[in-house]
Coordinates of N, CA and C in Angstrom, one line a residue:
Chain A
X957 N 0.8 -1.2 0.0 CA 0.0 0.0 0.0 C 0.9 1.3 0.0
X958 N 0.5 2.2 -0.8 CA 1.3 3.4 -0.9 C 0.5 4.7 -0.6
X959 N 1.0 5.5 0.3 CA 0.2 6.7 0.7 C 1.1 7.9 0.4
X960 N 0.4 8.9 -0.1 CA 1.1 10.2 -0.4 C 0.7 11.3 0.6
X961 N 1.6 11.9 1.2 CA 1.3 13.1 2.0 C 1.7 14.3 1.1
X962 N 0.7 15.1 0.9 CA 0.8 16.1 -0.2 C 0.6 17.6 0.3
X963 N 1.5 18.5 -0.1 CA 1.3 19.9 0.2 C 1.7 20.7 -1.0
X964 N 1.8 22.0 -0.8 CA 2.1 23.0 -1.9 C 3.4 22.8 -2.5
X965 N 4.5 22.6 -1.8 CA 5.8 22.6 -2.3 C 6.5 21.2 -2.1
X966 N 5.9 20.3 -1.3 CA 6.5 19.0 -1.0 C 7.7 19.1 -0.2
X967 N 7.9 20.1 0.6 CA 9.1 20.3 1.4 C 8.9 20.2 2.9
X968 N 8.0 21.0 3.4 CA 7.9 21.1 4.9 C 6.7 20.5 5.4
X969 N 5.5 21.0 5.1 CA 4.2 20.6 5.7 C 4.0 19.1 5.4
X970 N 4.2 18.7 4.1 CA 3.9 17.3 3.8 C 4.9 16.4 4.5
X971 N 6.1 16.8 4.8 CA 7.1 16.0 5.5 C 6.7 15.8 6.9
X972 N 6.2 16.8 7.6 CA 5.7 16.7 8.9 C 4.5 15.7 8.9
X973 N 3.6 15.9 7.9 CA 2.4 15.1 7.8 C 2.8 13.6 7.6
X974 N 3.8 13.4 6.8 CA 4.3 12.1 6.5 C 4.9 11.4 7.8
X975 N 5.6 12.2 8.5 CA 6.2 11.6 9.8 C 5.1 11.2 10.7
X976 N 4.1 12.0 10.8 CA 3.0 11.7 11.7 C 2.1 10.5 11.2
X977 N 2.0 10.4 9.9 CA 1.2 9.3 9.3 C 2.0 8.0 9.6
X978 N 3.3 8.1 9.4 CA 4.2 6.9 9.7 C 4.1 6.4 11.1
X979 N 4.1 7.4 12.0 CA 4.0 7.1 13.4 C 2.6 6.3 13.7
X980 N 1.6 6.8 13.1 CA 0.2 6.2 13.4 C 0.2 4.9 12.7
X981 N 0.7 4.7 11.5 CA 0.7 3.4 10.9 C 1.4 2.3 11.7
X982 N 2.5 2.8 12.3 CA 3.3 1.9 13.2 C 2.4 1.5 14.4
X983 N 1.8 2.5 15.0 CA 0.9 2.2 16.1 C -0.2 1.2 15.8
X984 N -0.8 1.4 14.6 CA -1.9 0.6 14.1 C -1.4 -0.8 13.5
X985 N -0.1 -0.9 13.4 CA 0.4 -2.1 12.8 C 0.1 -2.3 11.4
X986 N 0.0 -1.2 10.6 CA -0.3 -1.2 9.2 C 1.0 -1.1 8.4
X987 N 1.1 -2.0 7.4 CA 2.3 -1.9 6.6 C 2.0 -1.1 5.4
X988 N 2.6 0.1 5.3 CA 2.4 0.9 4.1 C 3.6 1.8 3.9
X989 N 3.9 2.2 2.7 CA 5.0 3.1 2.4 C 4.3 4.5 2.3
X990 N 5.0 5.5 2.8 CA 4.5 6.9 2.8 C 5.5 7.8 2.1
X991 N 5.1 8.5 1.1 CA 6.0 9.5 0.4 C 5.4 10.9 0.6
X992 N 6.2 11.9 0.5 CA 5.7 13.2 0.5 C 6.1 14.0 -0.7
X993 N 5.2 14.8 -1.2 CA 5.4 15.5 -2.5 C 4.5 16.7 -2.7
X994 N 4.8 17.5 -3.7 CA 3.9 18.7 -3.9 C 2.7 18.2 -4.8
X995 N 1.7 19.1 -4.8 CA 0.4 18.8 -5.3 C 0.5 18.4 -6.8
X996 N 1.3 19.1 -7.6 CA 1.3 18.7 -9.0 C 2.0 17.4 -9.3
X997 N 3.0 17.0 -8.5 CA 3.6 15.7 -8.7 C 2.6 14.6 -8.3
X998 N 1.8 14.9 -7.3 CA 0.9 13.9 -6.7 C -0.2 13.6 -7.7
X999 N -0.5 14.5 -8.7 CA -1.5 14.3 -9.7 C -1.2 13.1 -10.6
X1000 N 0.1 12.8 -10.8 CA 0.5 11.8 -11.7 C 1.2 10.6 -11.0
X1001 N 1.2 10.6 -9.7 CA 1.9 9.6 -9.0 C 0.9 8.5 -8.6
X1002 N 1.2 7.2 -9.0 CA 0.3 6.2 -8.6 C 0.3 6.0 -7.1
X1003 N -0.9 5.9 -6.5 CA -1.0 5.7 -5.0 C -2.3 5.1 -4.6
X1004 N -2.4 4.6 -3.4 CA -3.6 4.0 -2.9 C -4.4 5.0 -2.1
X1005 N -3.7 6.0 -1.6 CA -4.4 7.0 -0.8 C -3.6 8.3 -0.8
X1006 N -4.3 9.4 -0.9 CA -3.6 10.7 -0.7 C -4.1 11.4 0.6
X1007 N -3.2 11.9 1.4 CA -3.6 12.6 2.6 C -3.1 14.1 2.3
X1008 N -4.0 15.0 2.5 CA -3.7 16.4 2.2 C -4.6 17.4 2.9
X1009 N -4.2 18.7 2.8 CA -5.0 19.8 3.3 C -6.2 20.0 2.4
X1010 N -7.3 20.4 3.1 CA -8.5 20.7 2.3 C -8.3 21.7 1.1
X1011 N -7.3 22.6 1.3 CA -6.9 23.6 0.3 C -6.6 22.9 -1.1
X1012 N -6.1 21.6 -1.1 CA -5.7 21.0 -2.3 C -6.6 20.0 -2.9
X1013 N -7.7 19.7 -2.2 CA -8.6 18.7 -2.6 C -9.1 18.9 -4.0
X1014 N -9.5 20.2 -4.3 CA -10.0 20.6 -5.6 C -9.0 20.3 -6.7
X1015 N -7.8 20.7 -6.5 CA -6.7 20.5 -7.5 C -6.4 19.1 -7.8
X1016 N -6.8 18.2 -6.8 CA -6.5 16.8 -7.0 C -7.7 16.0 -7.5
X1017 N -8.7 16.7 -8.0 CA -10.0 16.1 -8.3 C -9.9 14.9 -9.3
X1018 N -8.9 15.0 -10.2 CA -8.8 13.9 -11.2 C -8.2 12.6 -10.7
X1019 N -7.6 12.5 -9.6 CA -6.9 11.3 -9.2 C -7.8 10.1 -8.9
X1020 N -7.3 8.9 -9.1 CA -8.2 7.8 -9.0 C -8.3 7.2 -7.6
X1021 N -7.4 7.6 -6.7 CA -7.4 7.0 -5.3 C -8.2 7.9 -4.4
X1022 N -8.6 7.4 -3.2 CA -9.3 8.2 -2.3 C -8.4 9.4 -1.7
X1023 N -9.0 10.5 -1.3 CA -8.3 11.6 -0.7 C -8.8 11.8 0.7
X1024 N -7.9 11.7 1.7 CA -8.2 12.0 3.1 C -7.8 13.4 3.4
X1025 N -8.7 14.2 4.0 CA -8.4 15.6 4.3 C -7.9 15.7 5.8
X1026 N -6.8 16.5 6.0 CA -6.4 16.7 7.3 C -6.1 18.2 7.5
X1027 N -6.7 18.9 8.4 CA -6.5 20.3 8.6 C -5.4 20.6 9.6
X1028 N -5.3 19.7 10.6 CA -4.3 19.9 11.7 C -3.2 18.8 11.5
X1029 N -2.0 19.2 11.0 CA -1.0 18.2 10.7 C -0.3 17.7 11.9
X1030 N -0.5 18.2 13.0 CA 0.2 17.7 14.2 C -0.7 17.0 15.2
X1031 N -2.0 16.9 14.8 CA -2.9 16.2 15.7 C -3.1 14.8 15.3
X1032 N -2.4 13.9 16.0 CA -2.5 12.5 15.7 C -3.9 11.9 15.6
X1033 N -4.7 12.4 16.5 CA -6.1 11.9 16.5 C -6.8 12.2 15.2
X1034 N -6.7 13.4 14.8 CA -7.4 13.9 13.6 C -6.8 13.0 12.4
X1035 N -5.5 12.8 12.3 CA -4.9 12.1 11.2 C -5.4 10.6 11.3
X1036 N -5.5 10.1 12.5 CA -5.9 8.7 12.6 C -7.3 8.5 12.1
X1037 N -8.2 9.5 12.5 CA -9.6 9.4 12.1 C -9.7 9.5 10.6
X1038 N -8.9 10.4 10.0 CA -8.9 10.6 8.6 C -8.5 9.4 7.9
X1039 N -7.5 8.7 8.4 CA -7.0 7.5 7.8 C -8.0 6.4 7.9
X1040 N -8.6 6.2 9.0 CA -9.6 5.2 9.2 C -10.8 5.4 8.3
X1041 N -11.3 6.7 8.3 CA -12.5 7.0 7.4 C -12.2 6.8 6.0
X1042 N -10.9 6.8 5.6 CA -10.6 6.6 4.2 C -10.6 5.1 3.8
X1043 N -10.9 4.3 4.8 CA -11.0 2.8 4.6 C -9.7 2.1 4.9
X1044 N -8.8 2.7 5.5 CA -7.5 2.1 5.9 C -7.7 1.1 7.0
Chain B
X453 N 19.3 23.1 16.1 CA 19.4 23.7 17.5 C 19.0 25.2 17.4
X454 N 18.2 25.6 18.3 CA 17.8 27.1 18.4 C 18.8 27.9 19.2
X455 N 19.0 29.1 18.8 CA 19.8 30.1 19.6 C 18.9 31.3 19.7
X456 N 19.3 32.3 20.6 CA 18.4 33.5 20.7 C 18.2 34.2 19.4
X457 N 19.2 34.2 18.5 CA 19.1 34.8 17.2 C 18.0 34.2 16.3
X458 N 17.6 33.0 16.6 CA 16.6 32.3 15.8 C 15.2 32.8 16.2
X459 N 15.1 33.5 17.3 CA 13.8 33.7 17.9 C 13.4 35.2 18.0
X460 N 12.1 35.5 17.8 CA 11.6 36.9 17.9 C 10.3 36.7 18.7
X461 N 10.3 37.2 20.0 CA 9.1 37.1 20.8 C 8.4 38.5 20.8
X462 N 7.1 38.4 21.1 CA 6.3 39.6 21.2 C 6.4 40.6 20.0
X463 N 6.3 40.0 18.9 CA 6.4 40.7 17.6 C 5.1 41.4 17.3
X464 N 5.1 42.6 16.8 CA 3.9 43.3 16.4 C 3.9 43.4 14.9
X465 N 2.9 42.7 14.3 CA 2.7 42.8 12.9 C 1.3 43.0 12.6
X466 N 1.0 43.6 11.4 CA -0.4 43.9 11.1 C -1.1 42.9 10.2
X467 N -0.3 42.1 9.5 CA -0.9 41.1 8.7 C 0.0 39.9 8.4
X468 N -0.6 38.9 7.7 CA 0.2 37.7 7.4 C 1.5 37.9 6.7
X469 N 1.4 38.8 5.7 CA 2.7 39.0 4.9 C 3.8 39.5 5.8
X470 N 3.5 40.5 6.7 CA 4.5 41.0 7.6 C 5.0 39.9 8.6
X471 N 4.1 39.0 9.0 CA 4.5 37.9 9.8 C 5.5 36.9 9.1
X472 N 5.1 36.6 7.9 CA 6.0 35.8 7.0 C 7.4 36.4 6.9
X473 N 7.3 37.7 6.5 CA 8.6 38.4 6.3 C 9.5 38.5 7.5
X474 N 8.8 38.6 8.7 CA 9.6 38.7 9.9 C 10.3 37.4 10.2
X475 N 9.6 36.3 9.9 CA 10.2 35.0 10.2 C 11.3 34.8 9.2
X476 N 11.2 35.3 8.0 CA 12.3 35.3 7.0 C 13.5 36.2 7.4
X477 N 13.2 37.3 8.0 CA 14.3 38.2 8.5 C 15.1 37.5 9.5
X478 N 14.5 36.7 10.4 CA 15.2 35.9 11.4 C 16.1 34.9 10.7
X479 N 15.6 34.2 9.7 CA 16.4 33.2 8.9 C 17.6 33.9 8.2
X480 N 17.3 35.1 7.8 CA 18.4 35.9 7.1 C 19.5 36.2 8.1
X481 N 19.0 36.7 9.3 CA 20.0 37.1 10.4 C 20.9 35.9 10.8
X482 N 20.4 34.7 10.7 CA 21.3 33.6 11.1 C 22.0 32.9 9.9
X483 N 21.9 33.6 8.8 CA 22.6 33.2 7.6 C 22.1 31.9 6.9
X484 N 20.8 31.6 7.1 CA 20.2 30.4 6.6 C 19.7 30.6 5.2
X485 N 19.5 31.8 4.8 CA 18.9 32.1 3.5 C 19.5 33.3 2.8
X486 N 19.3 33.5 1.5 CA 19.6 34.7 0.8 C 18.3 35.6 0.9
X487 N 18.5 36.9 0.8 CA 17.3 37.8 0.9 C 16.1 37.4 0.1
X488 N 16.4 36.9 -1.2 CA 15.3 36.7 -2.1 C 14.4 35.5 -1.6
X489 N 14.9 34.7 -0.7 CA 14.1 33.6 -0.2 C 12.8 34.1 0.5
X490 N 13.0 35.3 1.1 CA 11.8 35.9 1.8 C 10.7 36.2 0.9
X491 N 11.0 36.8 -0.3 CA 9.9 37.0 -1.3 C 9.3 35.7 -1.7
X492 N 10.1 34.7 -1.9 CA 9.6 33.4 -2.3 C 8.6 32.8 -1.2
X493 N 8.9 33.1 0.0 CA 8.0 32.6 1.1 C 6.6 33.2 1.0
X494 N 6.7 34.6 0.7 CA 5.4 35.3 0.5 C 4.7 34.8 -0.7
X495 N 5.5 34.6 -1.8 CA 4.9 34.1 -3.1 C 4.2 32.8 -2.9
X496 N 4.8 31.9 -2.1 CA 4.2 30.6 -1.9 C 2.9 30.7 -1.3
X497 N 2.7 31.7 -0.3 CA 1.5 31.9 0.3 C 0.4 32.4 -0.7
X498 N 0.9 33.4 -1.6 CA 0.0 33.9 -2.6 C -0.4 32.8 -3.6
X499 N 0.5 32.0 -4.0 CA 0.3 31.0 -5.0 C -0.5 29.8 -4.5
X500 N -0.1 29.3 -3.4 CA -0.7 28.0 -2.9 C -1.7 28.1 -1.7
X501 N -1.8 29.3 -1.2 CA -2.8 29.5 -0.1 C -2.2 29.2 1.2
X502 N -3.0 29.2 2.3 CA -2.5 29.1 3.6 C -2.4 27.7 4.1
X503 N -2.1 26.7 3.2 CA -2.0 25.3 3.6 C -0.9 25.1 4.7
X504 N 0.1 26.0 4.7 CA 1.2 25.8 5.7 C 0.9 26.3 7.1
X505 N -0.4 26.7 7.2 CA -0.9 26.9 8.6 C -1.3 25.5 9.1
X506 N -0.4 24.9 9.8 CA -0.4 23.5 10.1 C -1.4 23.0 11.1
X507 N -1.7 24.0 12.0 CA -2.5 23.6 13.2 C -3.1 24.9 13.7
X508 N -4.1 24.9 14.5 CA -4.7 26.1 15.0 C -3.6 27.1 15.6
X509 N -3.5 28.3 15.0 CA -2.5 29.3 15.5 C -1.1 29.1 15.1
X510 N -0.8 28.1 14.3 CA 0.6 27.8 13.9 C 0.8 27.8 12.4
X511 N 1.7 28.6 12.0 CA 2.1 28.6 10.5 C 3.6 28.3 10.4
X512 N 3.9 27.6 9.2 CA 5.3 27.3 8.9 C 5.6 27.7 7.5
X513 N 5.7 29.1 7.3 CA 6.0 29.5 5.9 C 7.4 29.1 5.5
X514 N 7.5 28.8 4.2 CA 8.8 28.4 3.6 C 8.7 28.5 2.1
X515 N 9.8 28.2 1.4 CA 9.8 28.2 -0.1 C 10.7 27.0 -0.5
X516 N 10.8 26.9 -1.8 CA 11.6 25.8 -2.4 C 13.1 26.1 -2.1
X517 N 13.9 25.0 -1.9 CA 15.3 25.2 -1.6 C 16.0 26.1 -2.7
X518 N 15.7 26.0 -3.9 CA 16.4 26.7 -5.0 C 16.1 28.2 -5.0
X519 N 15.1 28.6 -4.1 CA 14.8 30.0 -4.0 C 15.8 30.8 -3.1
X520 N 16.8 30.2 -2.6 CA 17.8 30.9 -1.9 C 18.0 30.4 -0.5
X521 N 17.7 29.1 -0.2 CA 17.9 28.5 1.1 C 19.4 28.1 1.1
X522 N 20.1 28.4 2.2 CA 21.5 28.1 2.3 C 21.8 27.0 3.3
X523 N 21.0 26.9 4.4 CA 21.1 25.7 5.3 C 19.8 25.5 6.0
X524 N 19.7 24.3 6.4 CA 18.4 23.9 7.1 C 18.3 24.5 8.4
X525 N 17.4 25.4 8.6 CA 17.2 26.1 9.9 C 15.7 26.5 10.0
X526 N 15.3 26.7 11.2 CA 14.0 27.3 11.5 C 14.2 28.6 12.3
X527 N 13.2 29.5 12.1 CA 13.1 30.7 13.0 C 11.8 30.6 13.7
X528 N 11.7 31.3 14.9 CA 10.4 31.2 15.6 C 10.0 32.7 15.9
X529 N 8.8 33.0 15.4 CA 8.3 34.4 15.7 C 7.0 34.2 16.4
X530 N 6.9 34.8 17.6 CA 5.6 34.8 18.3 C 5.0 36.2 18.3
X531 N 3.8 36.2 17.9 CA 3.1 37.5 17.7 C 2.3 38.0 18.9
X532 N 2.4 39.2 19.2 CA 1.6 39.8 20.3 C 0.1 39.7 20.0
X533 N -0.3 40.0 18.8 CA -1.7 39.9 18.3 C -1.8 39.0 17.1
X534 N -2.5 37.9 17.3 CA -2.6 37.0 16.2 C -3.2 37.6 14.9
X535 N -2.7 37.1 13.7 CA -3.2 37.7 12.4 C -3.8 36.5 11.6
X536 N -4.6 37.0 10.6 CA -5.3 36.0 9.8 C -4.5 35.7 8.6
X537 N -4.4 34.4 8.3 CA -3.7 34.0 7.1 C -4.6 33.5 6.0
X538 N -5.9 33.4 6.3 CA -6.9 32.9 5.4 C -7.2 31.4 5.5
X539 N -6.7 30.8 6.6 CA -7.0 29.4 6.8 C -8.3 29.2 7.5
X540 N -9.2 28.4 6.8 CA -10.5 28.2 7.3 C -10.5 27.6 8.7
X541 N -9.6 26.6 8.9 CA -9.7 25.8 10.2 C -8.7 26.3 11.2
X542 N -7.6 27.0 10.8 CA -6.5 27.2 11.7 C -6.2 28.7 12.0
X543 N -7.0 29.6 11.5 CA -6.8 31.1 11.8 C -7.3 31.4 13.2
X544 N -6.8 32.4 13.9 CA -5.7 33.3 13.5 C -4.4 32.7 14.0
X545 N -3.3 33.2 13.4 CA -2.0 32.6 13.7 C -1.2 33.5 14.7
X546 N -0.7 32.8 15.7 CA 0.1 33.5 16.7 C 1.6 33.1 16.8
X547 N 1.8 31.9 16.2 CA 3.2 31.4 16.2 C 3.6 31.1 14.8
X548 N 4.7 31.7 14.4 CA 5.2 31.5 13.0 C 6.6 30.8 13.0
X549 N 6.7 29.7 12.4 CA 8.0 29.0 12.3 C 8.4 29.1 10.9
X550 N 9.4 30.0 10.7 CA 10.0 30.2 9.3 C 10.9 29.0 9.1
X551 N 10.8 28.4 7.9 CA 11.6 27.3 7.5 C 12.5 27.6 6.3
X552 N 13.8 27.4 6.5 CA 14.7 27.4 5.4 C 14.8 26.0 4.9
X553 N 14.2 25.7 3.8 CA 14.1 24.3 3.3 C 15.2 24.0 2.4
X554 N 16.0 22.9 2.7 CA 17.1 22.5 1.8 C 16.8 21.1 1.3
X555 N 17.5 20.7 0.3 CA 17.5 19.2 -0.1 C 18.6 18.5 0.6
X556 N 18.5 18.2 1.9 CA 19.6 17.6 2.6 C 19.1 16.7 3.7
X557 N 20.0 15.9 4.2 CA 19.6 15.1 5.3 C 19.4 16.0 6.5
X558 N 20.1 17.1 6.6 CA 19.9 18.0 7.7 C 18.4 18.5 7.7
X559 N 17.9 18.7 6.5 CA 16.5 19.2 6.4 C 15.5 18.2 7.0
X560 N 15.7 16.9 6.7 CA 14.9 15.9 7.2 C 15.0 15.7 8.7
X561 N 16.3 15.8 9.2 CA 16.5 15.7 10.6 C 15.8 16.9 11.4
X562 N 15.9 18.1 10.8 CA 15.3 19.3 11.4 C 13.8 19.1 11.4
X563 N 13.2 18.7 10.3 CA 11.7 18.6 10.3 C 11.3 17.5 11.3
X564 N 12.1 16.5 11.4 CA 11.8 15.4 12.4 C 11.8 16.0 13.8
X565 N 12.7 16.8 14.1 CA 12.8 17.5 15.4 C 11.6 18.4 15.6
X566 N 11.3 19.2 14.6 CA 10.1 20.1 14.7 C 8.9 19.3 14.9
X567 N 8.7 18.2 14.1 CA 7.5 17.4 14.2 C 7.4 16.8 15.6
X568 N 8.5 16.4 16.2 CA 8.5 15.8 17.5 C 8.1 16.8 18.6
X569 N 8.6 18.0 18.5 CA 8.2 19.0 19.5 C 6.7 19.4 19.3
X570 N 6.3 19.6 18.1 CA 4.9 20.1 17.9 C 3.9 19.0 18.2
X571 N 4.2 17.8 17.9 CA 3.2 16.7 18.0 C 3.1 16.2 19.5
X572 N 4.0 16.7 20.3 CA 3.9 16.3 21.8 C 3.1 17.5 22.4
X573 N 1.8 17.2 22.7 CA 0.9 18.2 23.2 C 1.4 19.1 24.3
X574 N 2.0 18.4 25.3 CA 2.5 19.1 26.5 C 3.7 20.0 26.2
X575 N 4.6 19.3 25.4 CA 5.8 20.0 25.1 C 5.5 21.2 24.2
X576 N 4.6 21.1 23.2 CA 4.3 22.2 22.3 C 3.6 23.3 23.1
X577 N 2.8 23.0 24.1 CA 2.2 24.0 24.9 C 3.2 24.8 25.7
X578 N 4.2 24.1 26.3 CA 5.3 24.8 27.0 C 6.1 25.6 26.0
X579 N 6.3 25.1 24.8 CA 7.2 25.8 23.9 C 6.5 27.1 23.4
X580 N 5.2 27.0 23.1 CA 4.6 28.3 22.5 C 4.3 29.3 23.6
X581 N 4.2 28.8 24.9 CA 3.9 29.8 26.0 C 5.1 30.1 26.8
X582 N 6.3 29.7 26.3 CA 7.5 30.0 27.1 C 7.6 31.5 27.4
X583 N 8.2 31.7 28.6 CA 8.2 33.1 29.1 C 9.3 33.9 28.5
X584 N 10.4 33.2 28.0 CA 11.5 34.0 27.4 C 12.2 33.0 26.4
X585 N 13.1 33.6 25.7 CA 13.8 32.9 24.6 C 14.6 31.7 25.2
X586 N 15.2 31.9 26.3 CA 16.1 30.8 26.9 C 15.2 29.6 27.2
X587 N 14.1 29.8 27.8 CA 13.2 28.7 28.1 C 12.7 28.0 26.9
X588 N 12.3 28.8 25.9 CA 11.9 28.3 24.6 C 13.0 27.4 24.0
X589 N 14.2 27.9 24.0 CA 15.3 27.1 23.5 C 15.5 25.8 24.2
X590 N 15.5 25.8 25.5 CA 15.7 24.6 26.2 C 14.6 23.6 26.0
X591 N 13.4 24.1 25.9 CA 12.3 23.1 25.6 C 12.5 22.5 24.2
X592 N 12.9 23.3 23.2 CA 13.1 22.8 21.9 C 14.3 21.9 21.8
X593 N 15.4 22.3 22.4 CA 16.7 21.6 22.2 C 16.8 20.3 23.0
X594 N 16.0 20.2 24.1 CA 16.2 18.9 24.9 C 15.9 17.7 24.0
X595 N 16.6 16.7 24.2 CA 16.7 15.6 23.2 C 15.5 14.7 23.1
X596 N 14.7 14.6 24.1 CA 13.6 13.7 24.0 C 12.2 14.4 23.9

């Protein structure tokens, strides 16, 4: 399973998000790889799930995988709920 | 690692752009960026919106490494009066962490450190409410 953490530049915010997603996946015992990147790269990158800020949901409209929205990148509970609601 | 030069407490700004620029000025002061990186930080906000407002009250403005980042560093600006960045869920912002983003292992290590401090609810609360720079520095720099 491949998860993308996505933000505007793929440098800062998405990396923090990626680290928190990885921490939660470990807690939940889920085996998945997580990559972080900017929104335009994410449009063409094959993935099973995209996790991103609501700001970018519209620009990712064409992608074939589910999109989980997270507003607070440092709130493990919010990220966990978003991951679970996405069917993980 | 943070030093007093990385930090600006009790800053008075009128809007988000001034807040972003001030966090950039701190990065410039510590030699982490070229001056043009500051404009790129503001440009990222105009182009991509306030997505870098990571949590309620917390923004982490930055730009691409090739826009003039010299080394992986953060600055910390705490505002006297919170300002609006346009983030539906996380406005207004009172703590601004300016990020000089580089393509380096140091960048990843720095973000790891930042994520660790911010994601620890107790530690983050102590960090953002620290009474002075020294206290903020020791909360951030302590290893666990």
